[in-house]
Amino acid sequence: MNWTDKLSYQLFEPDRDQTPGEVIFFKLFELFVLFYTIKFAWEWGIYTQFRNIEVVLPLGLANYMDASIFFDYNLALIIAGFITILSVAAFFRLGFKWQYMVVMVLLHIQYVIRFSQGEIPHSQNLIGMAVLCFAIGAWFFPDKKQMPRFVMGSIIFFIGLGYTSAFFAKLVGTGINWYDGRHLWLWIGEKSIDILSREGIYSPNILQTLALQSTAMASLILLIGWMTELIGFTMWWKKLRPYTTLLLIGMHFGITLTMNIRFDAFVFQLILVGFPWYLLIDRYVNKTPLFMKKWI
Amino acid sequence: MNTSSAKRGLKIIGITLLIYTVLVASHEGEFWPFSIYPMFSQAGNPWTRAMVIDVTDRDANEMWEVHALDDRTADVVSVGYYNVDQIDFSNFVSKTENWTGSRRNALIGMFGSNVIGDRQWMVSKVKGELIGADSIAIRIIPFIKISSGATELNPNLPESDYFRGNNELDR
């Protein structure tokens, strides 16, 4: 068995039979992705319709088209409507096997028109990757037993890859001294201005105060977070996955406390994909509901 | 899923990863949802954000002076209260290179002239940087004063702070 076979074994677990718990969990996870897909589509669409004025920063496909066209004529709302209809139909397996791919393209367009104002947020990336994995899975693995395994395995692969690539982006962008605590001071200052501007008031919390009082403490906070990113790829191994996931969730809480950046959808998705919830469901359910068999 | 399907699955992940790499490499690390997650990758650099300060009752000479965050005396206007996305607002102010008439009016449009009413708000840049070995400095730079129907640039700042590119139309 070479390393690619070992990796595919860890991600897709080909020797494990499909259980009712796996089917139920998969549909619940798909419902979670569906909820956030529709939520983001409408939030971005409504903001674009009422707030976007000029293109400040073209992202993705906006490099090849004039994104400002979508600021008027309710086009962003119409796209949100299409995403809603197509994704709900895809959830119930109505329509075509490439339907999720259309949702993916429309969601990308919705993202680039909404975030043409200068901000590049990442808190919605995992939902986007999940939609992409559903799109690829529905297209290439439409079989009821294959699609759940491919979708979950590929999502885990890209989550682990994303964290580890973030580690290397910091190493390349700054160097080995990235964890210098004074860098955290600058970021705390920057985020404090964002909050002061957004809310009109700001006061640092206990962790921020501790970090601002001690370079060593600030450096330790950065170093722990950075090392956690490095080991993100260990999610690929099913036995290590829950432990790596716990560390990553802890890191996100640390980011929220020190820099006031929340990654709600990110953390929810980590909680869902990082632990073998199907085992828990299998303890209480021994038969897949008939309606769910139709939607898988 | 059987073993051959698992191998096929990994091949498809590999092809997706190849497309991922090409797209992020050719689009400065971002092609949503693909990303190299470069946030915070360049540490230690000075930063610029933005905030709005209510200068309605302020002295005309004092309102344009650059001052430290700790020396701020005027109230900060909560942009979130007016449903303006702070990050978008900050990027709009800090990344705009040519403050044409339409760009300046866009600042009023973000809030709505009826919302501003008879008040005078100072759109300010806020700059942070490391000073020496153990401290950071945060300065507030009054940039553009907005009211319901007009905008005014800081007379103490050089014109190059407002017009850096070639587009000099509609000043």
GROMACS .gro file of N, CA and C in nm, chain A residues 54-57 117-118, chain B residues 48 88-104 106-107 110 125 143-144 160-165 167:
model
  111
   54GLU      N    1  -1.928   5.136  -0.530
   54GLU     CA    2  -1.826   5.125  -0.634
   54GLU      C    3  -1.740   5.003  -0.607
   55VAL      N    4  -1.679   4.949  -0.713
   55VAL     CA    5  -1.589   4.836  -0.696
   55VAL      C    6  -1.454   4.889  -0.647
   56VAL      N    7  -1.414   4.847  -0.527
   56VAL     CA    8  -1.285   4.889  -0.472
   56VAL      C    9  -1.181   4.780  -0.497
   57LEU      N   10  -1.221   4.655  -0.481
   57LEU     CA   11  -1.128   4.543  -0.496
   57LEU      C   12  -1.197   4.428  -0.570
  117GLN      N   13  -1.583   4.549  -0.205
  117GLN     CA   14  -1.566   4.677  -0.135
  117GLN      C   15  -1.434   4.688  -0.061
  118GLY      N   16  -1.347   4.589  -0.073
  118GLY     CA   17  -1.215   4.598  -0.012
  118GLY      C   18  -1.186   4.491   0.091
  344THR      N   19  -0.351   5.087   0.855
  344THR     CA   20  -0.438   5.205   0.848
  344THR      C   21  -0.584   5.158   0.852
  384ASP      N   22  -1.578   4.725   0.535
  384ASP     CA   23  -1.595   4.788   0.403
  384ASP      C   24  -1.563   4.936   0.410
  385PHE      N   25  -1.615   5.000   0.513
  385PHE     CA   26  -1.593   5.144   0.529
  385PHE      C   27  -1.443   5.174   0.542
  386SER      N   28  -1.378   5.095   0.627
  386SER     CA   29  -1.237   5.116   0.652
  386SER      C   30  -1.154   5.095   0.525
  387ASN      N   31  -1.188   4.992   0.451
  387ASN     CA   32  -1.116   4.965   0.327
  387ASN      C   33  -1.141   5.074   0.223
  388PHE      N   34  -1.264   5.121   0.218
  388PHE     CA   35  -1.299   5.227   0.123
  388PHE      C   36  -1.213   5.352   0.150
  389VAL      N   37  -1.200   5.386   0.277
  389VAL     CA   38  -1.124   5.507   0.315
  389VAL      C   39  -0.975   5.486   0.296
  390SER      N   40  -0.924   5.370   0.338
  390SER     CA   41  -0.779   5.351   0.336
  390SER      C   42  -0.725   5.313   0.199
  391LYS      N   43  -0.808   5.254   0.112
  391LYS     CA   44  -0.756   5.207  -0.017
  391LYS      C   45  -0.787   5.299  -0.134
  392THR      N   46  -0.878   5.394  -0.115
  392THR     CA   47  -0.906   5.487  -0.224
  392THR      C   48  -0.784   5.577  -0.246
  393GLU      N   49  -0.738   5.584  -0.371
  393GLU     CA   50  -0.619   5.663  -0.400
  393GLU      C   51  -0.653   5.799  -0.459
  394ASN      N   52  -0.766   5.808  -0.529
  394ASN     CA   53  -0.806   5.936  -0.589
  394ASN      C   54  -0.944   5.975  -0.537
  395TRP      N   55  -0.944   6.076  -0.452
  395TRP     CA   56  -1.071   6.116  -0.388
  395TRP      C   57  -1.147   6.211  -0.479
  396THR      N   58  -1.202   6.154  -0.585
  396THR     CA   59  -1.282   6.231  -0.680
  396THR      C   60  -1.412   6.273  -0.611
  397GLY      N   61  -1.486   6.360  -0.677
  397GLY     CA   62  -1.613   6.406  -0.620
  397GLY      C   63  -1.707   6.290  -0.592
  398SER      N   64  -1.713   6.194  -0.683
  398SER     CA   65  -1.805   6.081  -0.663
  398SER      C   66  -1.762   5.995  -0.544
  399ARG      N   67  -1.632   5.982  -0.526
  399ARG     CA   68  -1.583   5.904  -0.411
  399ARG      C   69  -1.616   5.974  -0.280
  400ARG      N   70  -1.599   6.107  -0.280
  400ARG     CA   71  -1.628   6.182  -0.156
  400ARG      C   72  -1.778   6.176  -0.126
  402ALA      N   73  -1.970   5.942  -0.212
  402ALA     CA   74  -2.004   5.805  -0.172
  402ALA      C   75  -1.997   5.789  -0.020
  403LEU      N   76  -1.908   5.866   0.044
  403LEU     CA   77  -1.899   5.861   0.192
  403LEU      C   78  -2.031   5.906   0.254
  406MET      N   79  -2.301   5.641   0.197
  406MET     CA   80  -2.296   5.521   0.284
  406MET      C   81  -2.391   5.536   0.403
  421LYS      N   82  -0.858   5.882   0.912
  421LYS     CA   83  -0.773   5.763   0.901
  421LYS      C   84  -0.708   5.740   1.037
  439PHE      N   85  -0.948   6.343   0.798
  439PHE     CA   86  -0.924   6.329   0.654
  439PHE      C   87  -1.027   6.403   0.568
  440ILE      N   88  -1.153   6.369   0.585
  440ILE     CA   89  -1.258   6.435   0.507
  440ILE      C   90  -1.377   6.465   0.599
  456SER      N   91  -0.120   6.530  -0.237
  456SER     CA   92  -0.083   6.392  -0.275
  456SER      C   93  -0.150   6.288  -0.185
  457ASP      N   94  -0.197   6.329  -0.067
  457ASP     CA   95  -0.269   6.235   0.019
  457ASP      C   96  -0.407   6.203  -0.035
  458TYR      N   97  -0.456   6.286  -0.128
  458TYR     CA   98  -0.591   6.267  -0.182
  458TYR      C   99  -0.591   6.224  -0.329
  459PHE      N  100  -0.484   6.257  -0.401
  459PHE     CA  101  -0.480   6.223  -0.545
  459PHE      C  102  -0.344   6.165  -0.578
  460ARG      N  103  -0.339   6.031  -0.587
  460ARG     CA  104  -0.210   5.966  -0.612
  460ARG      C  105  -0.197   5.912  -0.754
  461GLY      N  106  -0.313   5.890  -0.818
  461GLY     CA  107  -0.310   5.826  -0.950
  461GLY      C  108  -0.316   5.929  -1.060
  463ASN      N  109  -0.595   5.972  -1.254
  463ASN     CA  110  -0.732   6.017  -1.276
  463ASN      C  111  -0.759   6.146  -1.200
   0.00000   0.00000   0.00000
